[in-house]
Short mmCIF file of C-alpha atoms in Angstrom, two decimals:
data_model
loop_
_atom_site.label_atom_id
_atom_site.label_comp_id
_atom_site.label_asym_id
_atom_site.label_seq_id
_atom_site.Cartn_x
_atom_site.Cartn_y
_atom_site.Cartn_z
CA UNK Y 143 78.53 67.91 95.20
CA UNK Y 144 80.42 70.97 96.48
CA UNK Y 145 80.51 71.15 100.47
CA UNK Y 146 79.68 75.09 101.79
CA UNK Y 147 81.12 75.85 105.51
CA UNK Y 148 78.95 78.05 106.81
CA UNK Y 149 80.52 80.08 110.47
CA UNK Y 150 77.97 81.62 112.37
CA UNK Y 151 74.38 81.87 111.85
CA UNK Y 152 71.92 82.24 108.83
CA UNK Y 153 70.98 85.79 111.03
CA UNK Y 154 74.46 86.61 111.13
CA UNK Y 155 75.39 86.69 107.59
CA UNK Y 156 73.68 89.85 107.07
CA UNK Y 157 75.71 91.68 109.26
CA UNK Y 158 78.79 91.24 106.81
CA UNK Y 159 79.00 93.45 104.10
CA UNK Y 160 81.28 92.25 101.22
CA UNK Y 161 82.32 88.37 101.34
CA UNK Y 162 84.42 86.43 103.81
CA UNK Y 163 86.31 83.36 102.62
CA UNK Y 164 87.54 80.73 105.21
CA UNK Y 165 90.63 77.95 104.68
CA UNK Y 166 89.97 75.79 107.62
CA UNK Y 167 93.06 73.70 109.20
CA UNK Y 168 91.96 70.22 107.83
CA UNK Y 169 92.40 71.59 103.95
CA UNK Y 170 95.19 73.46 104.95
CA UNK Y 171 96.89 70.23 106.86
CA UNK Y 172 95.61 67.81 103.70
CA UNK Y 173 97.42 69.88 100.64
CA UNK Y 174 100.72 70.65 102.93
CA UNK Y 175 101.29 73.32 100.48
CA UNK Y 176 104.51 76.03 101.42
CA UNK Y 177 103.38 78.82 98.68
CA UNK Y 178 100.97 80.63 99.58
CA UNK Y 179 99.89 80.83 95.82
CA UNK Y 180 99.21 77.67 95.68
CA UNK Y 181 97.13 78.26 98.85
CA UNK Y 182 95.51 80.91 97.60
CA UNK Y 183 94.04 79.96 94.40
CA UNK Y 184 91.06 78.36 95.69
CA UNK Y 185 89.69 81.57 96.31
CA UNK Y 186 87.78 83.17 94.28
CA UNK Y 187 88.28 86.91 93.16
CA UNK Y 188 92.43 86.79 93.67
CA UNK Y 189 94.94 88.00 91.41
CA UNK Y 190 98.46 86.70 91.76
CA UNK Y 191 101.88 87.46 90.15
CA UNK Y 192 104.43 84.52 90.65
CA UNK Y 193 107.76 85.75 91.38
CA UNK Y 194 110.43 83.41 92.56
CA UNK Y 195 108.98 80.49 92.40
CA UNK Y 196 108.40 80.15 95.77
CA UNK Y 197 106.10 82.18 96.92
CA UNK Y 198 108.17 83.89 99.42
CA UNK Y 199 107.74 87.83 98.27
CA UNK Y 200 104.10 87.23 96.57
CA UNK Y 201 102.36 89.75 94.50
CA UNK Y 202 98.24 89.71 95.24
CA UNK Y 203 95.43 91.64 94.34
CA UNK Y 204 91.61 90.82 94.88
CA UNK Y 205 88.46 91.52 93.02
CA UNK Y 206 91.05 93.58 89.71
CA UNK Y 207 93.51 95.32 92.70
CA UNK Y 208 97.01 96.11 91.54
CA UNK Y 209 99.36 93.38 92.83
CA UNK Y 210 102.83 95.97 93.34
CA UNK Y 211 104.06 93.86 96.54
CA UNK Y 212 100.07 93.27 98.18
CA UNK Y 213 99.96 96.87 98.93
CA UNK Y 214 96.48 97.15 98.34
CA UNK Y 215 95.47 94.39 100.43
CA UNK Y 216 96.15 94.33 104.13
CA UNK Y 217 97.85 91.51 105.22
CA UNK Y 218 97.87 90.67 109.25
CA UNK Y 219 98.62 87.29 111.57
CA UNK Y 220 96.86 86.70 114.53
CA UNK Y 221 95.65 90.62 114.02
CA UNK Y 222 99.11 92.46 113.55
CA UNK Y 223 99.45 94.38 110.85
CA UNK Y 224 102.68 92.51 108.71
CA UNK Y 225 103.49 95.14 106.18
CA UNK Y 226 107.01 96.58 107.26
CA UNK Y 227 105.50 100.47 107.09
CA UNK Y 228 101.57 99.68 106.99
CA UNK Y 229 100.58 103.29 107.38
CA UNK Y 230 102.87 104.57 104.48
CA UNK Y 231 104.44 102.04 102.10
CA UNK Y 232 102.42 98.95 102.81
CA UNK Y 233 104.53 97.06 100.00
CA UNK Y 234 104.56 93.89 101.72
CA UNK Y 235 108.20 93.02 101.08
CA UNK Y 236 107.62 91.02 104.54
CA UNK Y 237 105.40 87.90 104.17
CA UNK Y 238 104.72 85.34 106.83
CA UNK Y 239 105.54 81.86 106.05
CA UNK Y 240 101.97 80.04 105.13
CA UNK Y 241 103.25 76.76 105.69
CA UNK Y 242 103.14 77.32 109.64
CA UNK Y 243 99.84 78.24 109.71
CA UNK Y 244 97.01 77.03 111.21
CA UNK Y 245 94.37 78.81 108.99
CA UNK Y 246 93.58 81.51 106.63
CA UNK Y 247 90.82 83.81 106.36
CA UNK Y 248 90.63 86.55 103.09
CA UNK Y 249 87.58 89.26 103.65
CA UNK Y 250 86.78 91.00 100.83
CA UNK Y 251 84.58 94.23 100.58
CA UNK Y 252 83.55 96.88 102.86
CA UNK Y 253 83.83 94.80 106.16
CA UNK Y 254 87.03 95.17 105.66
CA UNK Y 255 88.02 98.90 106.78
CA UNK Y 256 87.55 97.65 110.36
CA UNK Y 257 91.10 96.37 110.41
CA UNK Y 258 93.05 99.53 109.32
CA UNK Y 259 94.85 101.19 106.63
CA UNK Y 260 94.78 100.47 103.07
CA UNK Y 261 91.97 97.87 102.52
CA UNK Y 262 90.87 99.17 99.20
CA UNK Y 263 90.72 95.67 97.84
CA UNK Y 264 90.60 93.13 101.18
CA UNK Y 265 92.72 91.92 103.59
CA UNK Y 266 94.00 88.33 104.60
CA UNK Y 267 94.41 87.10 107.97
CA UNK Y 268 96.64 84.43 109.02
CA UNK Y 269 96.24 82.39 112.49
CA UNK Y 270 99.38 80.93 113.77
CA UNK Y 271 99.07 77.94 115.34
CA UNK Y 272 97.30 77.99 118.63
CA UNK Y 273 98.37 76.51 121.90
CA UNK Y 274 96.62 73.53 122.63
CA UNK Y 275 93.86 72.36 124.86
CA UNK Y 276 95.79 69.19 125.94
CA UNK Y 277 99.67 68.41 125.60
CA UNK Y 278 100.42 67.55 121.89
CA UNK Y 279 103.40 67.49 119.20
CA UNK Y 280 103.42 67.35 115.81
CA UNK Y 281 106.27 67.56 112.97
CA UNK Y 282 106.49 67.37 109.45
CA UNK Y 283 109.85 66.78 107.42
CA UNK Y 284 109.26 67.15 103.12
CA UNK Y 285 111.73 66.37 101.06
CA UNK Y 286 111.86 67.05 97.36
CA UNK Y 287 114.23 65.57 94.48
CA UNK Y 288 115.48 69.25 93.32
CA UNK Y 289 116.90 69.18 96.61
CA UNK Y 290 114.47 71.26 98.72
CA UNK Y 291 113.52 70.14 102.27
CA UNK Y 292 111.23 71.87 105.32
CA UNK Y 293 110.60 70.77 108.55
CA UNK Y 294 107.61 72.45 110.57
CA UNK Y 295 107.52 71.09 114.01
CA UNK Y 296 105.54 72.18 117.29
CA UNK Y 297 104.96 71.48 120.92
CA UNK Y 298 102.70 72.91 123.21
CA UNK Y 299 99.53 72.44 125.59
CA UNK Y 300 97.97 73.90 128.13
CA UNK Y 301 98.42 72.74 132.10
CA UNK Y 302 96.26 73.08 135.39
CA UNK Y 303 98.01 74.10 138.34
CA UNK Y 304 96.14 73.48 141.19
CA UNK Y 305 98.55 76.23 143.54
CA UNK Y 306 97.59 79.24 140.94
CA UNK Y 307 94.45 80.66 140.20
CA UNK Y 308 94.97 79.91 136.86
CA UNK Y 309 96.23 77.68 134.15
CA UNK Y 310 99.18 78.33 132.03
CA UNK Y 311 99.69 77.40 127.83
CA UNK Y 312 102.87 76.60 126.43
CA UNK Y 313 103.58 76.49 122.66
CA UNK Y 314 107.24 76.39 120.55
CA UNK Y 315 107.16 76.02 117.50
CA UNK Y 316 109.79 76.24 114.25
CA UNK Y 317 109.63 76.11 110.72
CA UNK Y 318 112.78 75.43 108.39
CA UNK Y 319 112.89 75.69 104.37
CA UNK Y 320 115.76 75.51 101.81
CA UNK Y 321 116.72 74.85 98.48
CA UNK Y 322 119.49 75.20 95.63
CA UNK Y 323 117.10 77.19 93.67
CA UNK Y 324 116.04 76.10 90.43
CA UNK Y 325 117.67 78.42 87.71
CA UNK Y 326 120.81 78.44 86.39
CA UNK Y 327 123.91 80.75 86.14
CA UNK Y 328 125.22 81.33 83.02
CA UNK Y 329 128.75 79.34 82.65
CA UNK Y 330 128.45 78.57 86.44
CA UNK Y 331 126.24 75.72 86.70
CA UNK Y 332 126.75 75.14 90.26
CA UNK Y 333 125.72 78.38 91.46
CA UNK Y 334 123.40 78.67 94.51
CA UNK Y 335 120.11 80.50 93.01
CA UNK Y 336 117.94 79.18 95.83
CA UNK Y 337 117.10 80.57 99.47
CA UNK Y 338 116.98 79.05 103.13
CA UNK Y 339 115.25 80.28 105.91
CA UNK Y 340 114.03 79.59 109.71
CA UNK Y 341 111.38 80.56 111.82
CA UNK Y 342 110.35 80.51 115.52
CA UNK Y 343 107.21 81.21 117.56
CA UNK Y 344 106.83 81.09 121.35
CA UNK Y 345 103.37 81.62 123.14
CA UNK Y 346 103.28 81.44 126.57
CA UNK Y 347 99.50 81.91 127.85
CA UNK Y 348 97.24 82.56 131.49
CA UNK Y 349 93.99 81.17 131.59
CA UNK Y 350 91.16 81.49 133.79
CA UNK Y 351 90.16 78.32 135.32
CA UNK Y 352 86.77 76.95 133.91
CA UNK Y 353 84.05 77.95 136.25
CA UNK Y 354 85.37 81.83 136.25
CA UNK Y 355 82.22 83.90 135.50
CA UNK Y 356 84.28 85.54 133.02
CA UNK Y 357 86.42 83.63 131.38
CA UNK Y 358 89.83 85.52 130.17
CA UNK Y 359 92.84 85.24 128.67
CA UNK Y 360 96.34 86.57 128.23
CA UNK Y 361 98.79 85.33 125.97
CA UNK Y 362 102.61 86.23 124.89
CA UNK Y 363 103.63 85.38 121.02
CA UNK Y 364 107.48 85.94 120.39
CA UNK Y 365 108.23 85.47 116.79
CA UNK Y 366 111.45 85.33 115.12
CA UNK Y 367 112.26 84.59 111.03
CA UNK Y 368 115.62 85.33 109.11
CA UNK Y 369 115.83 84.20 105.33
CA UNK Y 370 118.82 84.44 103.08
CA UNK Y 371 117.58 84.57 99.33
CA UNK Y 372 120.11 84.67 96.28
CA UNK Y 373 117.57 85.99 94.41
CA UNK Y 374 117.38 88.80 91.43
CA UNK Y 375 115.62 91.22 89.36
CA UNK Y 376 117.31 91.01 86.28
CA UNK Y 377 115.79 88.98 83.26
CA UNK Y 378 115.90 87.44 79.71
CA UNK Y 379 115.76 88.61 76.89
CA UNK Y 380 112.74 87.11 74.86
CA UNK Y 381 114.57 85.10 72.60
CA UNK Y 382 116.57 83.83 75.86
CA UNK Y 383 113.01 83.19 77.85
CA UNK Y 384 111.62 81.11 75.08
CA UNK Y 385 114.95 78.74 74.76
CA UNK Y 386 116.64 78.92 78.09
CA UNK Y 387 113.69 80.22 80.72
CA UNK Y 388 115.30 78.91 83.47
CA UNK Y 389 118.78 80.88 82.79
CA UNK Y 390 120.28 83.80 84.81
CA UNK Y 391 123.35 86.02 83.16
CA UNK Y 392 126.17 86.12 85.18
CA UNK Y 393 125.95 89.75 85.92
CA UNK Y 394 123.20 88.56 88.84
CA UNK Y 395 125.64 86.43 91.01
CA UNK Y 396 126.10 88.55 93.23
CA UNK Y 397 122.55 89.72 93.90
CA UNK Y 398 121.24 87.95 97.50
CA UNK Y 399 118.32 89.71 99.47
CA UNK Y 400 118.46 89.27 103.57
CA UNK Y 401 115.72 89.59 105.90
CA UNK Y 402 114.82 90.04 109.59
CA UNK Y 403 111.88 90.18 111.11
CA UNK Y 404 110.45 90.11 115.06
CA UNK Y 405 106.93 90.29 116.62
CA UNK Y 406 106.30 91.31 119.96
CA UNK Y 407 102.54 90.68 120.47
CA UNK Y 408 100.50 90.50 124.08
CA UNK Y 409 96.39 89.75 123.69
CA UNK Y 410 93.95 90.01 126.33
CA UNK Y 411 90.58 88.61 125.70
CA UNK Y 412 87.48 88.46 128.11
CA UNK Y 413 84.10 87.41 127.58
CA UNK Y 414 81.67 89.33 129.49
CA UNK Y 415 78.62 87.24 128.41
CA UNK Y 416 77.90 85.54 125.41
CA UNK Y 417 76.99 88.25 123.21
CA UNK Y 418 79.58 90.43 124.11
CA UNK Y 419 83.56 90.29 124.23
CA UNK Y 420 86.32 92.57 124.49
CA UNK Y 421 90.09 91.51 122.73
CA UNK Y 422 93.10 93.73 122.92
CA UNK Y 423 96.10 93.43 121.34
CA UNK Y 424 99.55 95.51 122.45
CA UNK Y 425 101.76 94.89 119.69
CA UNK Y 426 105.60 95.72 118.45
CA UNK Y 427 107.34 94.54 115.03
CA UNK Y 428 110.66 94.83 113.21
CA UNK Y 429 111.53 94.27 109.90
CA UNK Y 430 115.32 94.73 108.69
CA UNK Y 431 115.56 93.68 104.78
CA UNK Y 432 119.12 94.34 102.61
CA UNK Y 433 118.88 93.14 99.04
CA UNK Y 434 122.10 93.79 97.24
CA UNK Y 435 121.17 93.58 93.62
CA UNK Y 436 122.09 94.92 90.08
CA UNK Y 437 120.69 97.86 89.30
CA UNK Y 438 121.59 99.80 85.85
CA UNK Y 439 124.38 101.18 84.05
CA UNK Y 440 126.15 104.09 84.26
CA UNK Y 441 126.98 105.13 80.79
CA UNK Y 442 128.16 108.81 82.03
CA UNK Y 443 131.48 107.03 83.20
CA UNK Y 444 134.33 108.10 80.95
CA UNK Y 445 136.49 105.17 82.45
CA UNK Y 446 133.86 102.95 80.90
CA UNK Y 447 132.93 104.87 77.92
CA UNK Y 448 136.14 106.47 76.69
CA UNK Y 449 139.55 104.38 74.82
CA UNK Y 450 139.81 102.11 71.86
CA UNK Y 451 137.90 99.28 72.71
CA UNK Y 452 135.05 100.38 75.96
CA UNK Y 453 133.24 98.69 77.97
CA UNK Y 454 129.74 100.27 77.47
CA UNK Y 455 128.11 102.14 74.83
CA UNK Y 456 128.28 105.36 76.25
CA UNK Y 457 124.39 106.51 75.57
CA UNK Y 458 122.17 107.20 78.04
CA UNK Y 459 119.43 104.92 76.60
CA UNK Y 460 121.47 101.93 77.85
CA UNK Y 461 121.60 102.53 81.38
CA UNK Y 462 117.91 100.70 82.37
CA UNK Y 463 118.13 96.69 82.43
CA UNK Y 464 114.60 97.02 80.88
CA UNK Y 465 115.88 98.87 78.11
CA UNK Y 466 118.84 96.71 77.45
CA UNK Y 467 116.60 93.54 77.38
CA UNK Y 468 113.61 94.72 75.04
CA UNK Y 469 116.77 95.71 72.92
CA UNK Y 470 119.81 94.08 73.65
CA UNK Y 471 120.75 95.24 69.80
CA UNK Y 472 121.06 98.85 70.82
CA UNK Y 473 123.07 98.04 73.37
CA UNK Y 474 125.20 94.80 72.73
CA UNK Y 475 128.19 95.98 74.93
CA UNK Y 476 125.78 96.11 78.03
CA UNK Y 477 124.13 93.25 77.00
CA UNK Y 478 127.47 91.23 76.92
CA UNK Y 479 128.32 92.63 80.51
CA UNK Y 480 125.00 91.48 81.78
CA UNK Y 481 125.62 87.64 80.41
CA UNK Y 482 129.40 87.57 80.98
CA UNK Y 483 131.52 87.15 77.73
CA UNK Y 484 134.57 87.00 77.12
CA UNK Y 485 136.37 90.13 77.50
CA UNK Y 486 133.35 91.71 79.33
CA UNK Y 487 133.07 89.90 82.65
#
C-alpha cells in the first residue's frame, strides 16, 4: 500500500493552489543518491534532460515546461534565489549539489508566484542541512569501481550559555565529489573526461532561550563550491552514437568548464504567536563560470581554405558542429579535424 505524508492540516490544504510535493530527509538519507535526476524522478509531472551523466548542470521542466538550463522553473536553497541572473537569464548554469541536502520540496502551480521571478512552471526548494538541536556528526565516504568517490561530512549543534541571554548553533559542513569521467577520447584513452568538485557551508546561529515569549532566531550561512569539469558540447555522429556512444573526438580535449560560486545569507525569524510569524532573509550571491569549449569553424579563413591540399572545406555550411555531424559527408575535412586524423590534428 502506498504511504501519503500529509504536512499541515486537512483545513489547510485548501489554502494551496496548485500541488506541493515533499522529499523528506529519511528517503533522501535511504537512496544516498548525488544526481539530482535520480532524485527527482519520483515526482510526478517532471521533465528531465540528462546531460553529463552526472547531474551536475541538469535540464528540468514540470507539468510540459521547456527544460533550456531550468529556466522556467525557479530554483532556490534555504529561500535564495540560485540562478546566476534570476531576474534576466535564469538559465540555471549554477546548481546546488543535492547530495548535501537535507530535503527537497517542488511546488507546482499558482502558489508558486509567491517566491519571485519566472515560475511559469514551479519552483524547487532545497534545505541545507540544519544546525542541530543537540551536538552531532555525521559522514559519509562512497566509493565506486569507475573510480568515483564523495565524502559529505558535517558537525554542528546548538549550545546553552548560561552568561548570554541566548544560545548559540554551530554547523560546518563539506561535501567532496570526483571522478575520471566515463567517456573516452579518441586515440587518447587515458584522458581525464570526468569532473571534481568541493563544497563548504558554515552556519553560525543566536537563539532565544526557551521560555522567551517570542521565540527568535538569527542565523549566518557562508557557502562556498568550486568545480572543475572537463566536460563538452560536441557530439557523435549517429553512426558513431550507435557503435561507440561513449566516444569523444579529439577536437574536445581541450574543452573544461570552471565554476565559482558564494552565498552570503543572514535570516531572522520570530514567532509572534502561533498563527503568525515573520522570516527575513538579507541575502548576497556570486557566481563566476569559464567554460572554454569548441565552438565552430571558420571557413572564411584563407590560411585554412586556400593551397593544394586545405584544411577545411571552405563553405560556409560547414562552420556549425551541428551541421558537420547530421552530415559529416558534406564536410569530411571538418569532420576529420573534429576526430583527429592523421594529417588533420
Amino acid at each position: 500500500i502506498d504511504i501519503m505524508t500529509v504536512i499541515g492540516t486537512a483545513r489547510s490544504v485548501h489554502d494551496v493552489a496548485g500541488s506541493v510535493t515533499y522529499i523528506p530527509p529519511e528517503k533522501l538519507e535511504l537512496q544516498k543518491y548525488t544526481d539530482i535526476h535520480r532524485i527527482l524522478r519520483q515526482v510526478p509531472g517532471i521533465n528531465i534532460q540528462e546531460d553529463d551523466g552526472y547531474g551536475l548542470r541538469p535540464s528540468i521542466g514540470l507539468r510540459g515546461s521547456g527544460l533550456d538550463r531550468s529556466s522556467k522553473v525557479l530554483i532556490m536553497e534555504d529561500g535564495v534565489l540560485l540562478a546566476p541572473a534570476p531576474y534576466s537569464a535564469p538559465a540555471a548554469y549554477y546548481f546546488p549539489f543535492s547530495a548535501r541536502m537535507n530535503a527537497i520540496e517542488v511546488t507546482k502551480g499558482p502558489s508558486t508566484v509567491k517566491y519571485g521571478p519566472f515560475t511559469t512552471a514551479g519552483a524547487i526548494q532545497f534545505f541545507s542541512t540544519p544546525i542541530p538541536n543537540e551536538a552531532a556528526a555525521e559522514m559519509t565516504f562512497l566509493s565506486s569501481n569507475q573510480g568515483r568517490s564523495t565524502v559529505h561530512a558535517w558537525a554542528g549543534g546548538k549550545f546553552a550559555v548560561d552568561q548570554l541571554p541566548f544560545d548559540i548553533g554551530l554547523l560546518f559542513e563539506t561535501y567532496q565529489d570526483k571522478a575520471p569521467g566515463f567517456k573516452e577520447i579518441e586515440g587518447d584513452p587515458n584522458a581525464d573526461t570526468g569532473f571534481s568538485l568541493q563544497d563548504y557551508v558554515t552556519k553560525i546561529g543566536v537563539y532565544s532561550k526557551d521560555n522567551a515569549s517570542m521565540p527568535q532566531s538569527l542565523v549566518f550561512k557562508f557557502q562556498y563550491s568550486d568545480e572543475r569539469a572537463n566536460e563538452t558540447y560536441l557530439g557523435l555522429t549517429e553512426s558513431d552514437i550507435r557503435s561507440r556512444p561513449f566516444m569523444r573526438y579529439n577536437a574536445s580535449q581541450l574543452d573544461q568548464i570552471n565554476t565559482e560560486h558564494y552565498t552570503y545569507q543572514l535570516t531572522h525569524n520570530i514567532e509572534f504567536n502561533d498563527d503568525l510569524q515573520l522570516t527575513t532573509i538579507v541575502y548576497n550571491t556570486e557566481f563566476a563560470r569559464n567554460w572554454e569549449k569548441l565552438d565552430r569553424f571558420e571557413n572564411s579563413d584563407p590560411f585554412f581554405t586556400s593551397g593544394a591540399n586545405p584544411l577545411l572545406s571552405g563553405t560556409g555550411s560547414c562552420n556549425s558542429l551541428n551541421e558537420i555531424l547530421v552530415d559529416p559527408i558534406n564536410c569530411p575535412r571538418e569532420f576529420e579535424v573534429l576526430r583527429g586524423a592523421d594529417g588533420f590534428v
